[in-house]
PDB file of C-alpha atoms in Angstrom:
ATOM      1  CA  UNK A 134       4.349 -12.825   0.011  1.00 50.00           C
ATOM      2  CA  UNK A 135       6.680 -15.978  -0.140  1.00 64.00           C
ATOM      3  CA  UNK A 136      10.282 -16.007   0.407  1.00 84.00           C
ATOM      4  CA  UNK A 137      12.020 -13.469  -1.516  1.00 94.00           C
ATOM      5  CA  UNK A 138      15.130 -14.468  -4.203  1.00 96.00           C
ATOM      6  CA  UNK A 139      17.867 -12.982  -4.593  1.00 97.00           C
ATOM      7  CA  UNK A 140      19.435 -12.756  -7.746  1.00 97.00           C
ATOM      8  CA  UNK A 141      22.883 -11.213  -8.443  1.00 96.00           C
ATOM      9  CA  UNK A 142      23.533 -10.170 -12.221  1.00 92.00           C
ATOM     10  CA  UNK A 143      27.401 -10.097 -13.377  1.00 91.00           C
ATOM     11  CA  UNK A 144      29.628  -9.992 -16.343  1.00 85.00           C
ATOM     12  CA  UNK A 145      33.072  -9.080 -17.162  1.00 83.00           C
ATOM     13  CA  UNK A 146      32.470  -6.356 -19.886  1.00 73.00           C
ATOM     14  CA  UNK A 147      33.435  -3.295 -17.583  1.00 67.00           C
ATOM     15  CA  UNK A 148      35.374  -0.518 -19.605  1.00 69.00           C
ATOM     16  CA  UNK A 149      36.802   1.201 -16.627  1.00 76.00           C
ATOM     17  CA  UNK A 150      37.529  -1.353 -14.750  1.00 85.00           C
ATOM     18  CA  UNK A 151      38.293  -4.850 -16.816  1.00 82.00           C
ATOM     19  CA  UNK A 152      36.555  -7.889 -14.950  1.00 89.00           C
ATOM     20  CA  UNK A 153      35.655  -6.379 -11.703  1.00 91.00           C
ATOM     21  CA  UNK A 154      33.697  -9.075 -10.905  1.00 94.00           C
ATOM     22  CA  UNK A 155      36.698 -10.852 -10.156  1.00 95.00           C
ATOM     23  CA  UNK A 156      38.915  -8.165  -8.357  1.00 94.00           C
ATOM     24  CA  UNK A 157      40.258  -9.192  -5.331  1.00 95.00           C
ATOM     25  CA  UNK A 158      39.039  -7.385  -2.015  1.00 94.00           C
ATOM     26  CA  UNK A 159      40.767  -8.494   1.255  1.00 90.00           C
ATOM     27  CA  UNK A 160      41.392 -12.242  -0.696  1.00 92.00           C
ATOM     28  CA  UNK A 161      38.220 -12.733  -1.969  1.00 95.00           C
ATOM     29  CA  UNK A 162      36.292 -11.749  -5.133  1.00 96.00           C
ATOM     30  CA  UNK A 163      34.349  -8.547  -5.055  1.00 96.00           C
ATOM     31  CA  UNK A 164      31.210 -11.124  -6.479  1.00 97.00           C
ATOM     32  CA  UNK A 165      31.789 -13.407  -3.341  1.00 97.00           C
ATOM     33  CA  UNK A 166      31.616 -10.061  -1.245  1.00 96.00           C
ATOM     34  CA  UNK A 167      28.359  -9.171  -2.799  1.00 97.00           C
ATOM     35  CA  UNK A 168      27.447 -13.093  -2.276  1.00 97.00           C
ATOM     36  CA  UNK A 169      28.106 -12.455   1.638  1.00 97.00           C
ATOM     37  CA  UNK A 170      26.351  -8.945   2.162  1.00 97.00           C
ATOM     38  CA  UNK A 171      23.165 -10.730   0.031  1.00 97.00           C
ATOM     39  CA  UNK A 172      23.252 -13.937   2.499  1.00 97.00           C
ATOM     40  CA  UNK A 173      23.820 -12.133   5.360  1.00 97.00           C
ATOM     41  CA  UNK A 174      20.451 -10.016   4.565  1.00 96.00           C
ATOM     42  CA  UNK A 175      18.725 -12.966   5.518  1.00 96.00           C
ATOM     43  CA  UNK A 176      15.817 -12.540   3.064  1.00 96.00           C
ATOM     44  CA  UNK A 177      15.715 -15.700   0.823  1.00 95.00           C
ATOM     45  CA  UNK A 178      18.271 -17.570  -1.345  1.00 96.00           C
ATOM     46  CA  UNK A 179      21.096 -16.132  -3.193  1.00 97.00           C
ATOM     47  CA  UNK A 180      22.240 -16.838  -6.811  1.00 97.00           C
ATOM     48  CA  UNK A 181      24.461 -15.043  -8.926  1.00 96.00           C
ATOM     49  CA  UNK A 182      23.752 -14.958 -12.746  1.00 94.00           C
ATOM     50  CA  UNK A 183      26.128 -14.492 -14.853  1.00 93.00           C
ATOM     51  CA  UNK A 184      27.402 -14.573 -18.583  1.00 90.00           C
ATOM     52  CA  UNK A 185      30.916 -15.882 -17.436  1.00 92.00           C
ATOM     53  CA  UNK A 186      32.346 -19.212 -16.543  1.00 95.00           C
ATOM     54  CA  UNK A 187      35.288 -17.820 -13.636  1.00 96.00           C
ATOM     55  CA  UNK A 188      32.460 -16.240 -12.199  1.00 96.00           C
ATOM     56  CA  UNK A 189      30.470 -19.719 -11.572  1.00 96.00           C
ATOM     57  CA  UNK A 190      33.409 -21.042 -10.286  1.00 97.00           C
ATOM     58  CA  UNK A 191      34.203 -18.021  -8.066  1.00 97.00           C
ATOM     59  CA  UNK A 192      31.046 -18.475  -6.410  1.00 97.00           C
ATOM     60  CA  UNK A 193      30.562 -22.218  -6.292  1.00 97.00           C
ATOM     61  CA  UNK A 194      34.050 -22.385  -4.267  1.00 97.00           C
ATOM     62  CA  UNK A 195      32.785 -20.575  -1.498  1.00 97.00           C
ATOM     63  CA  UNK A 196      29.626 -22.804  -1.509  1.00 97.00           C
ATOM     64  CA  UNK A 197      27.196 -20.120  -3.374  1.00 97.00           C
ATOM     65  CA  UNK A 198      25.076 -20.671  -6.407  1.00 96.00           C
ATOM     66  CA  UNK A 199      25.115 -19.362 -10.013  1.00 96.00           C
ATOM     67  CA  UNK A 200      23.551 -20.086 -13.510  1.00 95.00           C
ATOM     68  CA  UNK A 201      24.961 -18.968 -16.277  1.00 94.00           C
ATOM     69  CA  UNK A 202      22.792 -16.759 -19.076  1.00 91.00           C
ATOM     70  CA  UNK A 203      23.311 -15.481 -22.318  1.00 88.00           C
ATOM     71  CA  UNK A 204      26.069 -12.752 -23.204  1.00 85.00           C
ATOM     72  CA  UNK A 205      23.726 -10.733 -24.643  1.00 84.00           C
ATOM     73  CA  UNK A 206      21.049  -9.245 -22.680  1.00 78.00           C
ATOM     74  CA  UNK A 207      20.863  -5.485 -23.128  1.00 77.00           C
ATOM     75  CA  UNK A 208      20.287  -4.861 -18.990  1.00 77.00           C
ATOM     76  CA  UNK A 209      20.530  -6.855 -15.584  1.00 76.00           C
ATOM     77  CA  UNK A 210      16.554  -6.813 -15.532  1.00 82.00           C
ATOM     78  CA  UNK A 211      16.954  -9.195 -18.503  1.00 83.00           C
ATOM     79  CA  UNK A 212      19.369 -11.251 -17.481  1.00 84.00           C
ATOM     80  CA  UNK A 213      17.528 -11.662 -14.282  1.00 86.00           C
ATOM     81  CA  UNK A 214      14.085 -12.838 -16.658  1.00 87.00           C
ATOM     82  CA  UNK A 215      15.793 -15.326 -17.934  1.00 90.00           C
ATOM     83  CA  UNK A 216      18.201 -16.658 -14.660  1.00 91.00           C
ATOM     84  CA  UNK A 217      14.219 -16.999 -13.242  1.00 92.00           C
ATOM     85  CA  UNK A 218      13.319 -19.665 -16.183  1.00 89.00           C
ATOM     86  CA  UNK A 219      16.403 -21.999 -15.119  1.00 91.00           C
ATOM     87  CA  UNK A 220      16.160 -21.309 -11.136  1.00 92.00           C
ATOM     88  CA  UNK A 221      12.387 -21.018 -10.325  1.00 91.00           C
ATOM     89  CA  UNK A 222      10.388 -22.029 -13.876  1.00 90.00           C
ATOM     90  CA  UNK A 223       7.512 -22.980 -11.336  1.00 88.00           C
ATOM     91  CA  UNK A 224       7.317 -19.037 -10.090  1.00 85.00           C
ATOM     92  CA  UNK A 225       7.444 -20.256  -5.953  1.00 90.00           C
ATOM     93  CA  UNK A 226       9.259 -17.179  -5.253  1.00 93.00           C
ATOM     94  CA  UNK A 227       6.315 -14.039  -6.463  1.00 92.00           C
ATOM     95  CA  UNK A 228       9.773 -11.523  -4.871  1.00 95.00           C
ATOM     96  CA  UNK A 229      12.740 -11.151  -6.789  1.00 96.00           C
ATOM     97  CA  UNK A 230      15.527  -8.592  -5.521  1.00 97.00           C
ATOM     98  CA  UNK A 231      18.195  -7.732  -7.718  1.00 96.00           C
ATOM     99  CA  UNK A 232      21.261  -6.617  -5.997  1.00 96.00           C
ATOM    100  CA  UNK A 233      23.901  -5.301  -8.589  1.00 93.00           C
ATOM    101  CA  UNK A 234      27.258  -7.141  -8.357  1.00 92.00           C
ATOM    102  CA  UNK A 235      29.590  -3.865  -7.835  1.00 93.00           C
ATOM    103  CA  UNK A 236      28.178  -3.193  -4.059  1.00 95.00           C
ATOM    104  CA  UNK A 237      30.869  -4.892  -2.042  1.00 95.00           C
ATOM    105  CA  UNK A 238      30.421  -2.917   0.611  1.00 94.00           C
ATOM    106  CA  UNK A 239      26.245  -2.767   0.833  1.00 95.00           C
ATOM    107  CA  UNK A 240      24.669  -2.838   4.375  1.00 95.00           C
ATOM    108  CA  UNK A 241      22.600  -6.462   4.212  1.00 96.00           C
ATOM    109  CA  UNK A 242      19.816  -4.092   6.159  1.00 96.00           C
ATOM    110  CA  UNK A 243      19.665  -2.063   3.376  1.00 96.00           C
ATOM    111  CA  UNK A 244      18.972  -5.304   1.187  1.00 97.00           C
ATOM    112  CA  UNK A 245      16.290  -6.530   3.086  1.00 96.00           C
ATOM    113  CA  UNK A 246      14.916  -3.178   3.703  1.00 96.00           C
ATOM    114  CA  UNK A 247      14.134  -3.208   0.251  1.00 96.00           C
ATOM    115  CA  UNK A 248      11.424  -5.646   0.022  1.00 96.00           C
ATOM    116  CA  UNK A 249       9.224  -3.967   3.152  1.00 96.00           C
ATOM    117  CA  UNK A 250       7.301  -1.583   0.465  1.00 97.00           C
ATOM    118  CA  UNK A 251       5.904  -4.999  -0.985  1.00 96.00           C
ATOM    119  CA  UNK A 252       3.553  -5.696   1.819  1.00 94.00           C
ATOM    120  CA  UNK A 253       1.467  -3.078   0.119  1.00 95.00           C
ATOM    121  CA  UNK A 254      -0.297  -4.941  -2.851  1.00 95.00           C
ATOM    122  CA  UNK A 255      -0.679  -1.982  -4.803  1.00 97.00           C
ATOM    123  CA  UNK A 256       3.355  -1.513  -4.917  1.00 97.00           C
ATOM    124  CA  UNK A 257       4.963  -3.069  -8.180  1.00 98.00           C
ATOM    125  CA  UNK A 258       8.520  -2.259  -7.604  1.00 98.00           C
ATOM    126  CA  UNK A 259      10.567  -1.243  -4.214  1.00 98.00           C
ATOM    127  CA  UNK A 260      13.639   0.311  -4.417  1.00 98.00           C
ATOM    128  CA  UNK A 261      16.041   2.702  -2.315  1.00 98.00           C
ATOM    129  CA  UNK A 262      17.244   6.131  -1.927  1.00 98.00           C
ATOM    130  CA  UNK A 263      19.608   8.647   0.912  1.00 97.00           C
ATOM    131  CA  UNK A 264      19.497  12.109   1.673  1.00 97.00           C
ATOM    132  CA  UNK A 265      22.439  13.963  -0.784  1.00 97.00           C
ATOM    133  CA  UNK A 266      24.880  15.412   1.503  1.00 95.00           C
ATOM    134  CA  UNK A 267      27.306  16.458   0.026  1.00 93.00           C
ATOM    135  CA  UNK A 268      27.075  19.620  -2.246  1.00 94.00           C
ATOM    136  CA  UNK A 269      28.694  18.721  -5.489  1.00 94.00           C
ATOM    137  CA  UNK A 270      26.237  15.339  -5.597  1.00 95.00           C
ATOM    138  CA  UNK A 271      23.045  18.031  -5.905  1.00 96.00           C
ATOM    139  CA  UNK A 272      24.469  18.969  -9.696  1.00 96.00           C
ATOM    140  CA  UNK A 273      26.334  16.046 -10.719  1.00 95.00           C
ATOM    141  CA  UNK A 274      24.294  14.188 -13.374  1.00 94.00           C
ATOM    142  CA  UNK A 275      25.819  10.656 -11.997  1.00 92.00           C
ATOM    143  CA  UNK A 276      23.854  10.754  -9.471  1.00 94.00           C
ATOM    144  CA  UNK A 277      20.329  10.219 -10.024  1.00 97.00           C
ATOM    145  CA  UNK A 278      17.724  11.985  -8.027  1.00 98.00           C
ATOM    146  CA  UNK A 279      14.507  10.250  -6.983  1.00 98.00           C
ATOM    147  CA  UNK A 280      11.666  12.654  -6.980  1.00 98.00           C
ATOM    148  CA  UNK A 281       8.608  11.530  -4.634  1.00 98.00           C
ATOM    149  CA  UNK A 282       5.322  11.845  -2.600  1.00 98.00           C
ATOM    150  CA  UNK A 283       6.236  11.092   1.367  1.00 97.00           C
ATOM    151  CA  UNK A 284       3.430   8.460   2.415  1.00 96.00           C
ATOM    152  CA  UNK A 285       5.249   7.359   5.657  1.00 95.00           C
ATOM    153  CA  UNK A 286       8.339   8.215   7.511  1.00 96.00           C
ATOM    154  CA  UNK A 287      11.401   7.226   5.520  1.00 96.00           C
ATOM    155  CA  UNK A 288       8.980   5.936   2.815  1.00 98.00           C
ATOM    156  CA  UNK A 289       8.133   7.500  -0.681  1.00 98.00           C
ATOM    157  CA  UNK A 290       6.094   6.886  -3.826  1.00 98.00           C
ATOM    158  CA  UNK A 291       8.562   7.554  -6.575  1.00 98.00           C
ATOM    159  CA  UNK A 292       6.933  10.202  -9.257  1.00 98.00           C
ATOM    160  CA  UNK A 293       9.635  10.783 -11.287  1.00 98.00           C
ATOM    161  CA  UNK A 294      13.774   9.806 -11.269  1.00 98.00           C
ATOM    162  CA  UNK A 295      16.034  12.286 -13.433  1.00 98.00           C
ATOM    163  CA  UNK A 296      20.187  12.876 -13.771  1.00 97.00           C
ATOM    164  CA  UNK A 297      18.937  16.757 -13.561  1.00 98.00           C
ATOM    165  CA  UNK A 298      18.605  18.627  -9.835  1.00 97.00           C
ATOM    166  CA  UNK A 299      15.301  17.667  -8.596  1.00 97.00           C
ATOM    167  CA  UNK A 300      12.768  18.725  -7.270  1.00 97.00           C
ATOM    168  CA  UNK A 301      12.990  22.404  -7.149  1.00 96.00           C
ATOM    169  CA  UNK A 302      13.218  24.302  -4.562  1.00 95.00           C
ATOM    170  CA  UNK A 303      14.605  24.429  -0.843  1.00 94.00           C
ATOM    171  CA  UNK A 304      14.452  20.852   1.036  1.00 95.00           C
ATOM    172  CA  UNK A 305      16.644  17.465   0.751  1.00 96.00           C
ATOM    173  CA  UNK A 306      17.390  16.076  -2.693  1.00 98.00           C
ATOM    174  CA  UNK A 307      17.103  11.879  -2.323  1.00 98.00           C
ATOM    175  CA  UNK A 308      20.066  10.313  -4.552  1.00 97.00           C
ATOM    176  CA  UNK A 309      18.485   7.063  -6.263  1.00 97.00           C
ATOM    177  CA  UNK A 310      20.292   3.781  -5.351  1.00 96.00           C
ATOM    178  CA  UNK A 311      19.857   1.010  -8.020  1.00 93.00           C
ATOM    179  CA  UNK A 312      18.715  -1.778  -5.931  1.00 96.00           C
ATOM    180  CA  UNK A 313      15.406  -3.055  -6.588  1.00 97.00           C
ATOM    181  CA  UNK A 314      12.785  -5.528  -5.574  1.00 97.00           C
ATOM    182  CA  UNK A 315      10.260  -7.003  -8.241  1.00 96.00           C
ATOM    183  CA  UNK A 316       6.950  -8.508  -7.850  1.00 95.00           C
ATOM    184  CA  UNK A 317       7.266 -11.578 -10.269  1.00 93.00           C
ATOM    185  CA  UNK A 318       4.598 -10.118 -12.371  1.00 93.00           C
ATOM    186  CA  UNK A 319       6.029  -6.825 -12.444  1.00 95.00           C
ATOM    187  CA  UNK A 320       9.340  -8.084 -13.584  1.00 94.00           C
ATOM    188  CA  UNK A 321       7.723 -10.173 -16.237  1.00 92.00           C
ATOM    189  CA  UNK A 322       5.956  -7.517 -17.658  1.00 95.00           C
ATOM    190  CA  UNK A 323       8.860  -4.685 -17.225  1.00 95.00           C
ATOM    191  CA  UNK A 324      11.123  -7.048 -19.266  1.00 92.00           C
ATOM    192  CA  UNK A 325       8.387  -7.193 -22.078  1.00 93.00           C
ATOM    193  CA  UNK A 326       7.976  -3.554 -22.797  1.00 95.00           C
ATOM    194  CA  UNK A 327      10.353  -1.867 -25.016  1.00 94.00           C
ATOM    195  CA  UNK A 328      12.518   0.747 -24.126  1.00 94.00           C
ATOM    196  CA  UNK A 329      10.040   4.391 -23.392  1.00 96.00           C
ATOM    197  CA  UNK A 330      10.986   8.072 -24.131  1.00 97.00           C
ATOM    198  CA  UNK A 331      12.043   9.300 -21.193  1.00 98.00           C
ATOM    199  CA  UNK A 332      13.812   6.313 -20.392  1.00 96.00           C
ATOM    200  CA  UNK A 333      15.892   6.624 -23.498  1.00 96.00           C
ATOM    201  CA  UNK A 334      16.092  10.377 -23.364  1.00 97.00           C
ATOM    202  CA  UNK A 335      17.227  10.344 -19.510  1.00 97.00           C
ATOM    203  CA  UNK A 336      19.443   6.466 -20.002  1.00 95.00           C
ATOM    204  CA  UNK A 337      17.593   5.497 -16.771  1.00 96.00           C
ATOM    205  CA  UNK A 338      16.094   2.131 -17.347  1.00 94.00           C
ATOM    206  CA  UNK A 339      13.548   2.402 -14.218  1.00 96.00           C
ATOM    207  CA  UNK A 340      11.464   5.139 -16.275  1.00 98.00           C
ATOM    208  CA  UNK A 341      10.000   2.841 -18.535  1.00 97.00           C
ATOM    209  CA  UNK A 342       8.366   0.858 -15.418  1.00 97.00           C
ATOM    210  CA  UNK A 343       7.037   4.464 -14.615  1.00 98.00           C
ATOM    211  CA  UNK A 344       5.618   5.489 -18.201  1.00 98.00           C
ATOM    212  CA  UNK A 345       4.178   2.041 -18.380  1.00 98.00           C
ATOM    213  CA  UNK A 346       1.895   3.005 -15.059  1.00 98.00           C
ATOM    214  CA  UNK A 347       3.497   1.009 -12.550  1.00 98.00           C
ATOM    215  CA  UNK A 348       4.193   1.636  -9.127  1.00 98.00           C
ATOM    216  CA  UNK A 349       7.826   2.266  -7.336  1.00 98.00           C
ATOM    217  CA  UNK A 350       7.905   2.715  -4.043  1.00 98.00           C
ATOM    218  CA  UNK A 351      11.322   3.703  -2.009  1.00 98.00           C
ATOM    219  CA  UNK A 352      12.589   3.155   1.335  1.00 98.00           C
ATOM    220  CA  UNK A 353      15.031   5.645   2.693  1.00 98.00           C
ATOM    221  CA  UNK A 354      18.289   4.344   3.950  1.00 97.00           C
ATOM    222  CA  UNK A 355      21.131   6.033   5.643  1.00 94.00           C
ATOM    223  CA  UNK A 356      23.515   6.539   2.773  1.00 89.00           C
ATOM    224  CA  UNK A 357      24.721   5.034  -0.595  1.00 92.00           C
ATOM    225  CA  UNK A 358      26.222   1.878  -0.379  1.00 92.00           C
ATOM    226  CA  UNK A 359      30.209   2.406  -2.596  1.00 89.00           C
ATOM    227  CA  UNK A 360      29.418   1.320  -6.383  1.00 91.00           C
ATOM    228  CA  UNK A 361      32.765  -0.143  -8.040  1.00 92.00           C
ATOM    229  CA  UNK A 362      33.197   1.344 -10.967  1.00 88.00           C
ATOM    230  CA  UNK A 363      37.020   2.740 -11.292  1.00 90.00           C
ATOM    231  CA  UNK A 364      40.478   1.650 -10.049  1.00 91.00           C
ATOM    232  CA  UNK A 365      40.079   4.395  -6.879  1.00 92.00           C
ATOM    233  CA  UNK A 366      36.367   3.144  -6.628  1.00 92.00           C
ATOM    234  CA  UNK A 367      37.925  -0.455  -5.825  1.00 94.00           C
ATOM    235  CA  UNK A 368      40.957   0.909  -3.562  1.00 94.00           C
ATOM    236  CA  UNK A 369      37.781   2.498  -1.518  1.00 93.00           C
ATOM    237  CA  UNK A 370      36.564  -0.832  -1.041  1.00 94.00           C
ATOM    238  CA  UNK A 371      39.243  -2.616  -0.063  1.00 94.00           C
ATOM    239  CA  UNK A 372      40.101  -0.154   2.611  1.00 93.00           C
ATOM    240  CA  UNK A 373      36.152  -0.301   3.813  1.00 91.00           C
ATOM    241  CA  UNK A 374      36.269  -3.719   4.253  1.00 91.00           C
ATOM    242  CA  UNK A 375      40.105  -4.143   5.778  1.00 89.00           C
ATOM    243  CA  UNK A 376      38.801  -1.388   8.481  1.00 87.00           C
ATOM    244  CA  UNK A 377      35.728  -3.782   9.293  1.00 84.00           C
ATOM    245  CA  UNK A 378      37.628  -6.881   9.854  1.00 77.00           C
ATOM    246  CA  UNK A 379      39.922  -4.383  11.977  1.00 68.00           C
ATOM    247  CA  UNK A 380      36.914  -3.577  14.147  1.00 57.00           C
TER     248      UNK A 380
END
């Protein structure tokens, strides 16, 4: 397995939160934050991809990369495909880890933890999940459950991923975290199949990679990095990260 890369997707159409991307967290960007947790991972180069020129230059000033792609891919996954063509047309990098651009406060372990499940060849996609611990999370259909076989201590082969409470039963319920590392091939061919059923029917993207056959594997971490989404989501940030440089 070569060097893994790192690619960042991120655009300014955010309802809830107009251009997040940009918001500032303890003077810097929230994209330059997720540029530093990514580098800091230590895995392979970082590049951001985005639709939107103030992003480039966002990045770029703090000495990052980023390409710019087309405004209209329907996911990240896509927009990743096609950031791939301009950075790496040659395919040297068979890894590609796509960290989502509203994690400013991600643990870089938890990035690079992500790749481990690829030393298996039979593993497509790697991906990771926490323990739900709070009671409310169990029913909330926000938060996506990961439903899997245990094949190793804090390892799991993903069977099924669902908005609903799953699996049945007493025992932990694993809340899905949307950080996930591609073989080359497997991205290729996830980004070439249309949209499947349950996919659709559930508006989880990652189905389609499982109705198509392929293999997810998941790593569990020790909770669920903050995802920016809201005004309070992005107040929670900035006080994470102000209490970090206090420390």
């Amino acid at each position: 397995m070569s060097d893994p890369l790192v690619l960042i997707p991120a655009r300014l159409a955010a309802t809830r939160l107009p251009e997040k991307p940009l918001a500032d967290i303890a003077g810097a960007p929230m994209i330059v934050h997720v540029w530093r947790r990514a580098i800091e991972a230590g895995i392979g180069p970082v590049v951001v991809c985005t639709d939107t020129p103030a992003i480039v230059q966002a990045v770029e000033a703090v000495g990052g990369l980023a390409v710019m792609t087309r405004p209209d891919h329907p996911s990240g996954s896509d927009r990743l495909a096609e950031a791939l063509e301009v950075i790496d047309p040659e395919g040297r990098h068979d890894v590609v880890v796509n960290v989502q651009g509203d994690l400013p406060t991600i643990d870089p372990a938890a990035i690079a933890a992500a790749v481990v499940p690829l030393a298996d060849p039979a593993v497509d996609i790697a991906t990771l999940c926490a323990v739900i611990t709070r009671p409310e999370e169990r029913t909330e259909p926000s938060v996506v459950k990961l439903v899997g076989s245990e094949i190793a201590p804090g390892r799991l082969r993903a069977l099924y991923f669902t908005r609903a409470t799953a699996p049945y039963g007493d025992g932990p319920l694993l809340h899905h975290i949307g950080l996930y590392a591609y073989r080359r091939r497997a991205l290729d061919r996830f980004v070439a199949l249309p949209p499947s059923p349950l996919e659709l029917r559930e508006k989880l993207e990652q189905l389609r990679a499982l109705e198509a056959g392929m293999r997810i594997d998941a790593v569990v971490v020790d909770d669920v990095p903050l995802g920016v989404d809201t005004p309070h989501d992005l107040e929670r940030a900035r006080a994470i990260l102000a209490a970090r440089r206090l420390n």
